[in-house]
PDB file of C-alpha atoms in Angstrom:
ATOM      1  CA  UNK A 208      90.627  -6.184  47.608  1.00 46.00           C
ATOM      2  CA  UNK A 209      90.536  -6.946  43.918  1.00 45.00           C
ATOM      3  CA  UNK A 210      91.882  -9.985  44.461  1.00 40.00           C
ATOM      4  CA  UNK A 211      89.437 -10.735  47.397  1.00 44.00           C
ATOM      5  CA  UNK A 212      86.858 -10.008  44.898  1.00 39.00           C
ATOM      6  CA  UNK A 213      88.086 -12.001  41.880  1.00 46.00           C
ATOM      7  CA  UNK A 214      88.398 -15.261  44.649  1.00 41.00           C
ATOM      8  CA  UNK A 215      84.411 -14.265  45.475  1.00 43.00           C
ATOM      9  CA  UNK A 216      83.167 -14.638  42.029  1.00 46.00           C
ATOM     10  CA  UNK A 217      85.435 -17.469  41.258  1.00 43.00           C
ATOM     11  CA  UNK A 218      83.817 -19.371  44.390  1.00 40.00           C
ATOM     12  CA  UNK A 219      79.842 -18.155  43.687  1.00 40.00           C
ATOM     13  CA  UNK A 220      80.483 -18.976  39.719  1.00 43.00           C
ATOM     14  CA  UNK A 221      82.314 -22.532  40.980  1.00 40.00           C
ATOM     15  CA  UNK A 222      79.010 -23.057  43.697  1.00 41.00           C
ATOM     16  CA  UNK A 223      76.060 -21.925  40.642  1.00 45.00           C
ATOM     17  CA  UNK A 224      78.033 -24.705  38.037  1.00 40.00           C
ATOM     18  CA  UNK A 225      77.889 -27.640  40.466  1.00 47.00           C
ATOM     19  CA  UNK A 226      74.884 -27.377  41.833  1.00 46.00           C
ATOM     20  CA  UNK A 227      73.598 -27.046  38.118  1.00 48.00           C
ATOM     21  CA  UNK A 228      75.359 -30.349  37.128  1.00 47.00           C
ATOM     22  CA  UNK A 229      74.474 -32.419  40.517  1.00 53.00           C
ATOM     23  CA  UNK A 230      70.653 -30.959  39.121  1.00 60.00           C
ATOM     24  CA  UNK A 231      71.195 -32.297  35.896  1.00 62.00           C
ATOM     25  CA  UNK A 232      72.641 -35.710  37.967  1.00 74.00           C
ATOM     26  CA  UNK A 233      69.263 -35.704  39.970  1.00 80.00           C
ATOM     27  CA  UNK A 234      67.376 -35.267  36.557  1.00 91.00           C
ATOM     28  CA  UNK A 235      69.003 -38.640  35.268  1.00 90.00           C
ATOM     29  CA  UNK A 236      67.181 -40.867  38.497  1.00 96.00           C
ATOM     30  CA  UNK A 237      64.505 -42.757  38.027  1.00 97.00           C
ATOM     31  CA  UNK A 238      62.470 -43.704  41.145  1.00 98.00           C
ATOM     32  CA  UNK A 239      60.621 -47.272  40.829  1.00 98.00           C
ATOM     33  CA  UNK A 240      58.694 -49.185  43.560  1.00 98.00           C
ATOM     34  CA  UNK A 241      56.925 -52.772  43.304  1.00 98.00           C
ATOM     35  CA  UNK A 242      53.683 -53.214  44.012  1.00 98.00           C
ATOM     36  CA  UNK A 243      50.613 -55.622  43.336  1.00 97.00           C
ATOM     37  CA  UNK A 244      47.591 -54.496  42.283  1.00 96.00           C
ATOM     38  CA  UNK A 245      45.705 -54.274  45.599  1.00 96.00           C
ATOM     39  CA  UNK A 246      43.267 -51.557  46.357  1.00 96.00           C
ATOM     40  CA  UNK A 247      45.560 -50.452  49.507  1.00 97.00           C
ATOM     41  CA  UNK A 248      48.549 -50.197  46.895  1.00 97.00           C
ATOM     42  CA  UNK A 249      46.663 -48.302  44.694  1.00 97.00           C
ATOM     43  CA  UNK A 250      46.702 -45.507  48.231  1.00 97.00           C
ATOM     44  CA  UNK A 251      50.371 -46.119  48.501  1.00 98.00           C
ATOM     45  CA  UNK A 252      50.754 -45.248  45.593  1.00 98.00           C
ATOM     46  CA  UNK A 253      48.881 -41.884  45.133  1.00 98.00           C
ATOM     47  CA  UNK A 254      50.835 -40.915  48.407  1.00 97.00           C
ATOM     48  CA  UNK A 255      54.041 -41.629  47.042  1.00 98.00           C
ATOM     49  CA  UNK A 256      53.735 -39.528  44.023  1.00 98.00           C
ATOM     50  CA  UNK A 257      52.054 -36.757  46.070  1.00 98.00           C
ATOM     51  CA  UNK A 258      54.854 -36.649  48.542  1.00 97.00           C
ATOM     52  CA  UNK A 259      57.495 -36.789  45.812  1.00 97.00           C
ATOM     53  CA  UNK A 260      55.582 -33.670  44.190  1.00 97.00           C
ATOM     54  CA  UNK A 261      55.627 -31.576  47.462  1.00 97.00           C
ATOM     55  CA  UNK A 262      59.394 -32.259  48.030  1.00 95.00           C
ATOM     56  CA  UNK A 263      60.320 -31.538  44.144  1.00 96.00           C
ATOM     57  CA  UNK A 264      61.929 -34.884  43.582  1.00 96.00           C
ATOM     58  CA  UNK A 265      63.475 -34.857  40.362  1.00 95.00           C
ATOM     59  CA  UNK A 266      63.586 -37.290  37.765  1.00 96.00           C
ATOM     60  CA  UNK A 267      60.923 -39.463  37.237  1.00 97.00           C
ATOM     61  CA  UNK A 268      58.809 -42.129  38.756  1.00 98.00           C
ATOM     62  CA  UNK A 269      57.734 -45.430  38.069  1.00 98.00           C
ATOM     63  CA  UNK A 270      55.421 -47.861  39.825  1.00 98.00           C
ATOM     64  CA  UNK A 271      56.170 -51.004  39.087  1.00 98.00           C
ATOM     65  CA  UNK A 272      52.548 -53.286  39.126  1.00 98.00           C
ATOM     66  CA  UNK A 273      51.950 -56.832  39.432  1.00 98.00           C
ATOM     67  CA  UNK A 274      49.083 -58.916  38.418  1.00 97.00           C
ATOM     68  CA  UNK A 275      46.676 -56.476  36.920  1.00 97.00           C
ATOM     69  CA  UNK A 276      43.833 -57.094  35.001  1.00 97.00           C
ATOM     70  CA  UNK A 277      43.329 -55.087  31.674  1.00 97.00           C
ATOM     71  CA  UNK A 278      40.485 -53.702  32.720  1.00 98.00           C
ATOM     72  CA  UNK A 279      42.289 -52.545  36.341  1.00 98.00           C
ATOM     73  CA  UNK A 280      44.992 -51.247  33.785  1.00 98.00           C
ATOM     74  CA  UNK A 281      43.329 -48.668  32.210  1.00 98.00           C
ATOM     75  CA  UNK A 282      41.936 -47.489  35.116  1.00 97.00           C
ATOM     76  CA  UNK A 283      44.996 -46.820  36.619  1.00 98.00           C
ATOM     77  CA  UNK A 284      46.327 -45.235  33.356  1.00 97.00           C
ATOM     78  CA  UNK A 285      43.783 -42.787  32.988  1.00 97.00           C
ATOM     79  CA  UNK A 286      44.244 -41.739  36.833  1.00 97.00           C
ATOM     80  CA  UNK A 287      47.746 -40.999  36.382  1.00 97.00           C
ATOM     81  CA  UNK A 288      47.105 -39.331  33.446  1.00 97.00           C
ATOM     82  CA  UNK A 289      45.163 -37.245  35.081  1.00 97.00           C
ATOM     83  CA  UNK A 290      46.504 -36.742  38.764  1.00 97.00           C
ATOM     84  CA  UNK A 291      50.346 -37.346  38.150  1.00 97.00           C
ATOM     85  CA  UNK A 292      50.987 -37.443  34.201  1.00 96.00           C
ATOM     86  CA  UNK A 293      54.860 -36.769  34.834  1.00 96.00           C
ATOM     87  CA  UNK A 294      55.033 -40.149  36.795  1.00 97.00           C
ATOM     88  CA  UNK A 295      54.303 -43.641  34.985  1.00 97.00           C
ATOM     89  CA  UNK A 296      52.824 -47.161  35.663  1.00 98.00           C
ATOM     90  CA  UNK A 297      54.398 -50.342  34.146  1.00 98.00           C
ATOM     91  CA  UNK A 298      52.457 -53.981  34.350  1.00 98.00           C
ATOM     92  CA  UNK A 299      53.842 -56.830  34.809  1.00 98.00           C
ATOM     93  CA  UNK A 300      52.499 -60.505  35.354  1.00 97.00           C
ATOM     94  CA  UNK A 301      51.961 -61.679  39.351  1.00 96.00           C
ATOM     95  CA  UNK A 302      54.928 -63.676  40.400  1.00 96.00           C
ATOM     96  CA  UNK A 303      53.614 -64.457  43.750  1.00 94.00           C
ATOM     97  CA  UNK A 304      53.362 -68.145  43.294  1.00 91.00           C
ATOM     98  CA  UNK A 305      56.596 -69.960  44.538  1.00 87.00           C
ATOM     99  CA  UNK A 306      56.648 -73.098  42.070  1.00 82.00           C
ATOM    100  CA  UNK A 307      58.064 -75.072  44.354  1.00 82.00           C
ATOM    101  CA  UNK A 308      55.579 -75.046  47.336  1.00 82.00           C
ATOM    102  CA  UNK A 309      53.141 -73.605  45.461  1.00 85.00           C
ATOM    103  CA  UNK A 310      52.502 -71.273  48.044  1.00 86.00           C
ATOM    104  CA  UNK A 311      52.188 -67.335  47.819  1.00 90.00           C
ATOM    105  CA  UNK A 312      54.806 -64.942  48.518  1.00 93.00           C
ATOM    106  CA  UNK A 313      54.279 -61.874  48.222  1.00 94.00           C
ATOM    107  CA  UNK A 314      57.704 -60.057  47.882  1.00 95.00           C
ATOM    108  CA  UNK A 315      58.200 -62.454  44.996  1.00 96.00           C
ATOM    109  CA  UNK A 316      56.854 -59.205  43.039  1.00 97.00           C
ATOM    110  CA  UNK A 317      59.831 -57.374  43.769  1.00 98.00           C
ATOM    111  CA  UNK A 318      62.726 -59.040  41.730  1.00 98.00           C
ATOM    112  CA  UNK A 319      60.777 -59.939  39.243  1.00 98.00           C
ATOM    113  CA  UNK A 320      58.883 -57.304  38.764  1.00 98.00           C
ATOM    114  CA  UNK A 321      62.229 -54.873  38.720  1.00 98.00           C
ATOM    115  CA  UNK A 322      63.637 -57.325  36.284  1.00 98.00           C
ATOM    116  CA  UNK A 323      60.981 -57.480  33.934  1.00 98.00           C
ATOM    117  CA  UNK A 324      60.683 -53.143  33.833  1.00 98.00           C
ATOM    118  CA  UNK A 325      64.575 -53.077  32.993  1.00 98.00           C
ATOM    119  CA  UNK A 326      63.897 -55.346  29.939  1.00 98.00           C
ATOM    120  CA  UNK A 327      60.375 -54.217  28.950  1.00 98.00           C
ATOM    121  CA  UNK A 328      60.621 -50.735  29.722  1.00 97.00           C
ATOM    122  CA  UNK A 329      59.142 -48.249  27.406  1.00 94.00           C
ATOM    123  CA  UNK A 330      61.465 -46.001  26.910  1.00 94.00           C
ATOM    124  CA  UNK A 331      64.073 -48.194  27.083  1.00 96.00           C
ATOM    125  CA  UNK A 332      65.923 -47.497  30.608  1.00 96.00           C
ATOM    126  CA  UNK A 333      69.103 -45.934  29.051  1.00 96.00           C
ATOM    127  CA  UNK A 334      72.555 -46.684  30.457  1.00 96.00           C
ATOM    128  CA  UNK A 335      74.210 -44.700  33.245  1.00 96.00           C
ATOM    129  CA  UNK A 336      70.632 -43.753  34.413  1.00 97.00           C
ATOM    130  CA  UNK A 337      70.672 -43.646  38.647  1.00 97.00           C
ATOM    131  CA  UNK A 338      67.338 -46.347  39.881  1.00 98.00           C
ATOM    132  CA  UNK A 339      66.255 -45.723  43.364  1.00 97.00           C
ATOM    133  CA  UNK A 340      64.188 -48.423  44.116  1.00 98.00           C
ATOM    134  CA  UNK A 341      61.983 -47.828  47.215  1.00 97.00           C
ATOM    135  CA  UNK A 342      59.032 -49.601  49.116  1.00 97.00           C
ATOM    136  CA  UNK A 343      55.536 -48.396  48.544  1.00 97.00           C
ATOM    137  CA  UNK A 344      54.417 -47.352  51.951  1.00 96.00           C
ATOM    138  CA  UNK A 345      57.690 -44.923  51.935  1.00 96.00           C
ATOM    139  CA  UNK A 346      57.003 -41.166  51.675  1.00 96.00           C
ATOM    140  CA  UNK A 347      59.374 -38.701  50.823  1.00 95.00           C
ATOM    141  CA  UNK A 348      60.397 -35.942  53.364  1.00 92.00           C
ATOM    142  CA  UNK A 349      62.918 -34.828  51.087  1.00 91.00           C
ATOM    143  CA  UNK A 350      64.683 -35.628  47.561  1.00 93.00           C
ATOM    144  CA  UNK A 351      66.837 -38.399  46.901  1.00 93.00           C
ATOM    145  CA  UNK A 352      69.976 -37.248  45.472  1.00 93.00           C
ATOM    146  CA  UNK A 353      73.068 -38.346  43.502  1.00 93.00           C
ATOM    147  CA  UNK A 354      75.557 -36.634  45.829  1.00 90.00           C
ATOM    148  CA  UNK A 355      77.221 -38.492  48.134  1.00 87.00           C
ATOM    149  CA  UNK A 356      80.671 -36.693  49.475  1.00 80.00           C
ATOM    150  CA  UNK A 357      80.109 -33.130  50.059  1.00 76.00           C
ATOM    151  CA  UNK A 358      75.979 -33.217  50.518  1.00 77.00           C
ATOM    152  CA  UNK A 359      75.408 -31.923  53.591  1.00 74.00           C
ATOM    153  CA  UNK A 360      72.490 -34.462  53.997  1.00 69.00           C
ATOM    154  CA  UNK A 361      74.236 -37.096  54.141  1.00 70.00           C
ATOM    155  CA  UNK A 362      74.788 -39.340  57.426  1.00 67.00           C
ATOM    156  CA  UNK A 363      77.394 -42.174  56.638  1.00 64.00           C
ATOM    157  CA  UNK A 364      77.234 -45.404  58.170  1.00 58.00           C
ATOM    158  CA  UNK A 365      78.080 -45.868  61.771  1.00 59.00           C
ATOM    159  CA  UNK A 366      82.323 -46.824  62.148  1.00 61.00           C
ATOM    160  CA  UNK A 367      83.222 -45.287  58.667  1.00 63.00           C
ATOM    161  CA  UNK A 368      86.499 -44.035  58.574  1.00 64.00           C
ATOM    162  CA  UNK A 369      86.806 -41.121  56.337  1.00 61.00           C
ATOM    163  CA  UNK A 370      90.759 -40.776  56.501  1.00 63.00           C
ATOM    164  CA  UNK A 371      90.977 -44.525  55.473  1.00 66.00           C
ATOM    165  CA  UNK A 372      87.906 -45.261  53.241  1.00 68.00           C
ATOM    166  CA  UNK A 373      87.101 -43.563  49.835  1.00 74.00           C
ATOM    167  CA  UNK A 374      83.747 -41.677  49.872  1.00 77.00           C
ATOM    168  CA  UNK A 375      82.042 -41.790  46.721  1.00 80.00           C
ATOM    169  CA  UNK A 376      81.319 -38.290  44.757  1.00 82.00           C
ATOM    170  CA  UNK A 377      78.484 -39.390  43.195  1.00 92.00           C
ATOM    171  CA  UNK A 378      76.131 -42.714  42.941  1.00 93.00           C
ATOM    172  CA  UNK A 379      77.077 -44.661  39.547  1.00 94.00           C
ATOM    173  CA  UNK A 380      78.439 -47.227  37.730  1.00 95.00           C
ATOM    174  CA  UNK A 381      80.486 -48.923  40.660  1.00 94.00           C
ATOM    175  CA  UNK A 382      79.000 -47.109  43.211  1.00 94.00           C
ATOM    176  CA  UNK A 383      75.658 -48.335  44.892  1.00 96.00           C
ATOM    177  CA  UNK A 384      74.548 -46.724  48.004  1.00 94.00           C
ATOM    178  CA  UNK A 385      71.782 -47.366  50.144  1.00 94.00           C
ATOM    179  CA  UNK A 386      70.253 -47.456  53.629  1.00 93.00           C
ATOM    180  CA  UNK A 387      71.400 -49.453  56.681  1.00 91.00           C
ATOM    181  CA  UNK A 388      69.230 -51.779  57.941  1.00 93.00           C
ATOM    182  CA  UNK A 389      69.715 -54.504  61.000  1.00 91.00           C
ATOM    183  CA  UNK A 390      70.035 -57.379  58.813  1.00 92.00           C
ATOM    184  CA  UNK A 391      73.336 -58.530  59.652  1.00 93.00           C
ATOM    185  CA  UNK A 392      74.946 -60.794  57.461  1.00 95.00           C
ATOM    186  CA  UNK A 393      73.650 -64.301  58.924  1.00 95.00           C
ATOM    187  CA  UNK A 394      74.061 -65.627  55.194  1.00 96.00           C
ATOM    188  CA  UNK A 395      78.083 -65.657  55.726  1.00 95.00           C
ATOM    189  CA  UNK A 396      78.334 -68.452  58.057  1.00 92.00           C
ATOM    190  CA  UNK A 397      78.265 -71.763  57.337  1.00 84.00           C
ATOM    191  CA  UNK A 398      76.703 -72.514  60.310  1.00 84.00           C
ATOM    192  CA  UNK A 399      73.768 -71.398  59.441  1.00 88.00           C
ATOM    193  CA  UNK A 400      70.858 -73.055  60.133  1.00 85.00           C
ATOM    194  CA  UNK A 401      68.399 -70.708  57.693  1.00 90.00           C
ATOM    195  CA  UNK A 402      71.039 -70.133  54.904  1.00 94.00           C
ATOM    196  CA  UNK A 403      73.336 -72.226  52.705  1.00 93.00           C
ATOM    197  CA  UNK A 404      75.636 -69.736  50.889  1.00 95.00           C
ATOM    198  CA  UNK A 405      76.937 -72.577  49.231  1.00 95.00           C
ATOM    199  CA  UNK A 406      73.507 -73.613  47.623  1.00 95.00           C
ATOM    200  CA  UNK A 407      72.265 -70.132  46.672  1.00 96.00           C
ATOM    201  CA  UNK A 408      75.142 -69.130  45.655  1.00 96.00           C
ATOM    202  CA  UNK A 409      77.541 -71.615  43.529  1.00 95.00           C
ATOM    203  CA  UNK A 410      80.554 -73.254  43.735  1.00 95.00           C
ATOM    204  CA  UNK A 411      83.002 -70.366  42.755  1.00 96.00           C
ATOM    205  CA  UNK A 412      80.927 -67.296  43.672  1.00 97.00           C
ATOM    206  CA  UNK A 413      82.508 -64.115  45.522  1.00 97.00           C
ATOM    207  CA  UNK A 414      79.529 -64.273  47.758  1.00 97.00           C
ATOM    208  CA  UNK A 415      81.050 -67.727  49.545  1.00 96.00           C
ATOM    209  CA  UNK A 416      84.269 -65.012  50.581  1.00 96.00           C
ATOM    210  CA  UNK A 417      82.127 -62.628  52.016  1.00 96.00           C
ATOM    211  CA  UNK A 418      83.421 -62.522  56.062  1.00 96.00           C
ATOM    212  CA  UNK A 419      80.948 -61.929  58.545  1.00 95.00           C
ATOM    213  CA  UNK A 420      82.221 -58.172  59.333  1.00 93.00           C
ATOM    214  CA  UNK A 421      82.414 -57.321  55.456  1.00 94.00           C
ATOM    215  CA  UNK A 422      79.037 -58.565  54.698  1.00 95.00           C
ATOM    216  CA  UNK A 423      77.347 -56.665  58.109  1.00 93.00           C
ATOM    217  CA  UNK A 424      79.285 -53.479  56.908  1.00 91.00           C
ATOM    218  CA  UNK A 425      78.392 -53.210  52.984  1.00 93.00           C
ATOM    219  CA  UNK A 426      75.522 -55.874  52.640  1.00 96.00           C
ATOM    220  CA  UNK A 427      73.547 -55.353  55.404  1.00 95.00           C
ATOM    221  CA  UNK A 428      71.294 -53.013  53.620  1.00 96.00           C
ATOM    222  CA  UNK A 429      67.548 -52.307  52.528  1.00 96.00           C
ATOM    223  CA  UNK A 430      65.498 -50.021  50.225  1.00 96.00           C
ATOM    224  CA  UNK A 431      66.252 -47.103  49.261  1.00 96.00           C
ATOM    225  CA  UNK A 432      68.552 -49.489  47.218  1.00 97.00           C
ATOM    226  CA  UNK A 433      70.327 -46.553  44.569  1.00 97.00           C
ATOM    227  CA  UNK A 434      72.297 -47.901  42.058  1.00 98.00           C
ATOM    228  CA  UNK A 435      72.913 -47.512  38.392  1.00 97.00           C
ATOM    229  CA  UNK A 436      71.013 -49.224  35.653  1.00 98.00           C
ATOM    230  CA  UNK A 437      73.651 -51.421  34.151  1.00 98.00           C
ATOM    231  CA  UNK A 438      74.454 -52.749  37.889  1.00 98.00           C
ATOM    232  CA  UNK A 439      70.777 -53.048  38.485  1.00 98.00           C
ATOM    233  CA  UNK A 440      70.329 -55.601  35.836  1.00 98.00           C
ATOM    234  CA  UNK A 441      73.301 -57.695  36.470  1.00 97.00           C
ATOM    235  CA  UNK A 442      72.357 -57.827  40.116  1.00 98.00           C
ATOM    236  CA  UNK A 443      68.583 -58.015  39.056  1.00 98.00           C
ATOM    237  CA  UNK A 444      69.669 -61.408  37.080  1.00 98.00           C
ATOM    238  CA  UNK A 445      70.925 -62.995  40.097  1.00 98.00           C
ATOM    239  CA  UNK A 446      68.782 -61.740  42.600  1.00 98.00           C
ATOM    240  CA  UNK A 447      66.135 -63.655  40.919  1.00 97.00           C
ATOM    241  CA  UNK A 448      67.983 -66.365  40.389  1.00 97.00           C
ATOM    242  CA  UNK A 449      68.510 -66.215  44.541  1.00 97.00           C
ATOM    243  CA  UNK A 450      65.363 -65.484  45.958  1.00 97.00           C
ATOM    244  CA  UNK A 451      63.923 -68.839  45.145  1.00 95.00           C
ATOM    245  CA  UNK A 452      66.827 -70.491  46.807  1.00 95.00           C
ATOM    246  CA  UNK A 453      66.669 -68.360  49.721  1.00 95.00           C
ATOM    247  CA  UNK A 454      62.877 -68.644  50.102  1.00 95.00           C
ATOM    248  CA  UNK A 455      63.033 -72.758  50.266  1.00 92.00           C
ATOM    249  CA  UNK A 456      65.106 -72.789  53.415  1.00 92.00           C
ATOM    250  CA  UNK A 457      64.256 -69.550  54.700  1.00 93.00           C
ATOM    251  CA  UNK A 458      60.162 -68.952  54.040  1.00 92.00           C
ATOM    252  CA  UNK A 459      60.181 -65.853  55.772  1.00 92.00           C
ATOM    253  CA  UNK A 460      58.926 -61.637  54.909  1.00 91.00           C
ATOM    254  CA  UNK A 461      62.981 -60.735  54.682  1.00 95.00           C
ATOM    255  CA  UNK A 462      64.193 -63.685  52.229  1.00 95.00           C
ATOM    256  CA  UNK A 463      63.931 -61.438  49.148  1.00 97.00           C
ATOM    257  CA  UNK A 464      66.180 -58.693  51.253  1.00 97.00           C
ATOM    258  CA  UNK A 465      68.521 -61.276  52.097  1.00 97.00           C
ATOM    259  CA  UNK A 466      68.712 -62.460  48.631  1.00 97.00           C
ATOM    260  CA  UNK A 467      69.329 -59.326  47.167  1.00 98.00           C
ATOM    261  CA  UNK A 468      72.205 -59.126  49.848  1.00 98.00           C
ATOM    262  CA  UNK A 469      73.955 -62.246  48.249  1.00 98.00           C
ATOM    263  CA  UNK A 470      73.023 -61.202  44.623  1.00 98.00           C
ATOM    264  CA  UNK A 471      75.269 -58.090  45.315  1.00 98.00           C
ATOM    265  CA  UNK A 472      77.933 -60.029  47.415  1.00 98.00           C
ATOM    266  CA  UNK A 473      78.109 -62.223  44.378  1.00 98.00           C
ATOM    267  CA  UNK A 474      78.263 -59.304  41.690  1.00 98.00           C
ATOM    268  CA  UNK A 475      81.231 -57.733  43.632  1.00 97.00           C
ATOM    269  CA  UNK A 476      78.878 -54.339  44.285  1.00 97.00           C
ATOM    270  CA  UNK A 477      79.519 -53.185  47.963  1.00 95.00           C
ATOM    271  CA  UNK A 478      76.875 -50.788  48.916  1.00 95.00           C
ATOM    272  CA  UNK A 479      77.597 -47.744  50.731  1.00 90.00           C
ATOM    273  CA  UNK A 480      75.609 -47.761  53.522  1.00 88.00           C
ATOM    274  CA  UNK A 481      73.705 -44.527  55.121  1.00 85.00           C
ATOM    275  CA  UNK A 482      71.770 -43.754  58.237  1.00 82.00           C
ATOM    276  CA  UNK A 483      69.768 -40.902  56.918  1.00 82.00           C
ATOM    277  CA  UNK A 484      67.180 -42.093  54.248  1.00 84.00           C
ATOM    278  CA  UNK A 485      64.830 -43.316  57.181  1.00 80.00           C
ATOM    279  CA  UNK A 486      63.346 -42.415  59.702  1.00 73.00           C
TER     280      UNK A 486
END
């Protein structure tokens, strides 16, 4: 019985320690989405942070807006300030214009916009720090978490083989996970008619060995996008260097997914793909 006993506490003292240090995990992610700086994003907004509040997300929150006026700035500043003063606003200029075409896309906001908060950041975004980036009409239903093996949460991708495949502990350096989406991997072939691997990508690249079955099992993948910061900004450097590319031959909503997709194909970062951050 004593022994019985000993095993008990052992196991509840074990249980209390790791669920403080996967809390002090959740405490190092920072949340971002990219907006512009349209009166319905402004709505998006406020819902996102409200959600986030209800569900106790932890960490913090950034939105990340594009194109706004100083004017517009302030008055978003002083809102936060005094609605959500944990969560935080950072400007940026509007990238919409494709220089190209001179035409207007949108989603253009996104790479840029993520690129420019991980080198103008104030504070500084520090090393090791987990970035969930999200869209802006997402709400949460519950936290995003650092856990991967163990969190009972946590719906892995569709065929995954847990005898024969390594399940992360944790998100970090090395380790990106995010959602599945039905993407596929068009951008392998080289018979594709909307993609030329071989001109987004560059002679030499790791993203021209990607096979069709590889790239629909670890690339095939959408926002929540969780990965750490130093992996962020390497594939944040290509991805904008991609998107452009992409966006000339394939002028459609999804380029800047797709590009993102080859950005990480080329940085070597397979994402681990789950089912359960959507709905």
């Amino acid at each position: 019985k004593m022994f019985s006993l000993i095993v008990l506490i052992l196991y509840v003292l074990f249980v209390q320690w790791n669920s403080t240090a996967s809390d002090m995990d959740d405490d190092n992610m920072h949340v971002i989405f990219s907006t512009d700086c349209s009166f319905f994003q402004d709505w998006q907004t406020l819902l996102v942070f409200h959600s986030a509040v209800m569900v106790k997300q932890r960490g913090r929150i950034t939105r990340i807006a594009s194109g706004c006026d100083k004017s517009k700035q302030m008055e978003l500043l002083n809102l936060y300030g005094k609605l959500f003063p944990q969560y935080s606003v950072h400007f940026t200029p509007d990238y919409k214009l494709d220089e190209k075409t001179k035409t207007e896309y949108d989603f253009y906001n996104k790479p840029y916009g993520v690129r420019h908060w991980l080198e103008n950041a104030v504070p500084p975004i520090e090393s090791g720090v987990v970035v969930a980036l999200i869209d802006p009409d997402f709400i949460f239903l519950r936290p995003l978490v650092t856990q991967v093996r163990g969190h009972p949460s946590n719906i892995f991708m569709e065929g995954y083989n847990m005898a024969e495949e390594k399940v992360p502990i944790k998100i970090g350096k090395g380790y990106a996970v995010s959602q599945k989406y039905g993407l596929g991997a068009p951008w392998t072939s080289v018979f594709s008619r909307n993609f030329d691997k071989h001109a987004v990508c560059g002679a030499g690249s790791p993203c021209l060995n990607v096979t069709h079955q590889y790239g629909d099992k670890y690339f095939s993948v959408g926002p929540p996008y969780i990965v750490e910061r130093d992996d962020l900004y390497r594939l944040t450097v290509t991805w904008t260097k991609y998107v452009p590319k992409v966006y000339e031959k394939y002028p459609e909503l999804l380029a800047e997914m797709y590009a993102y997709s080859m950005a990480a194909a080329h940085e070597q970062l397979p994402h681990f793909t789950m089912y359960h951050f959507m709905i």
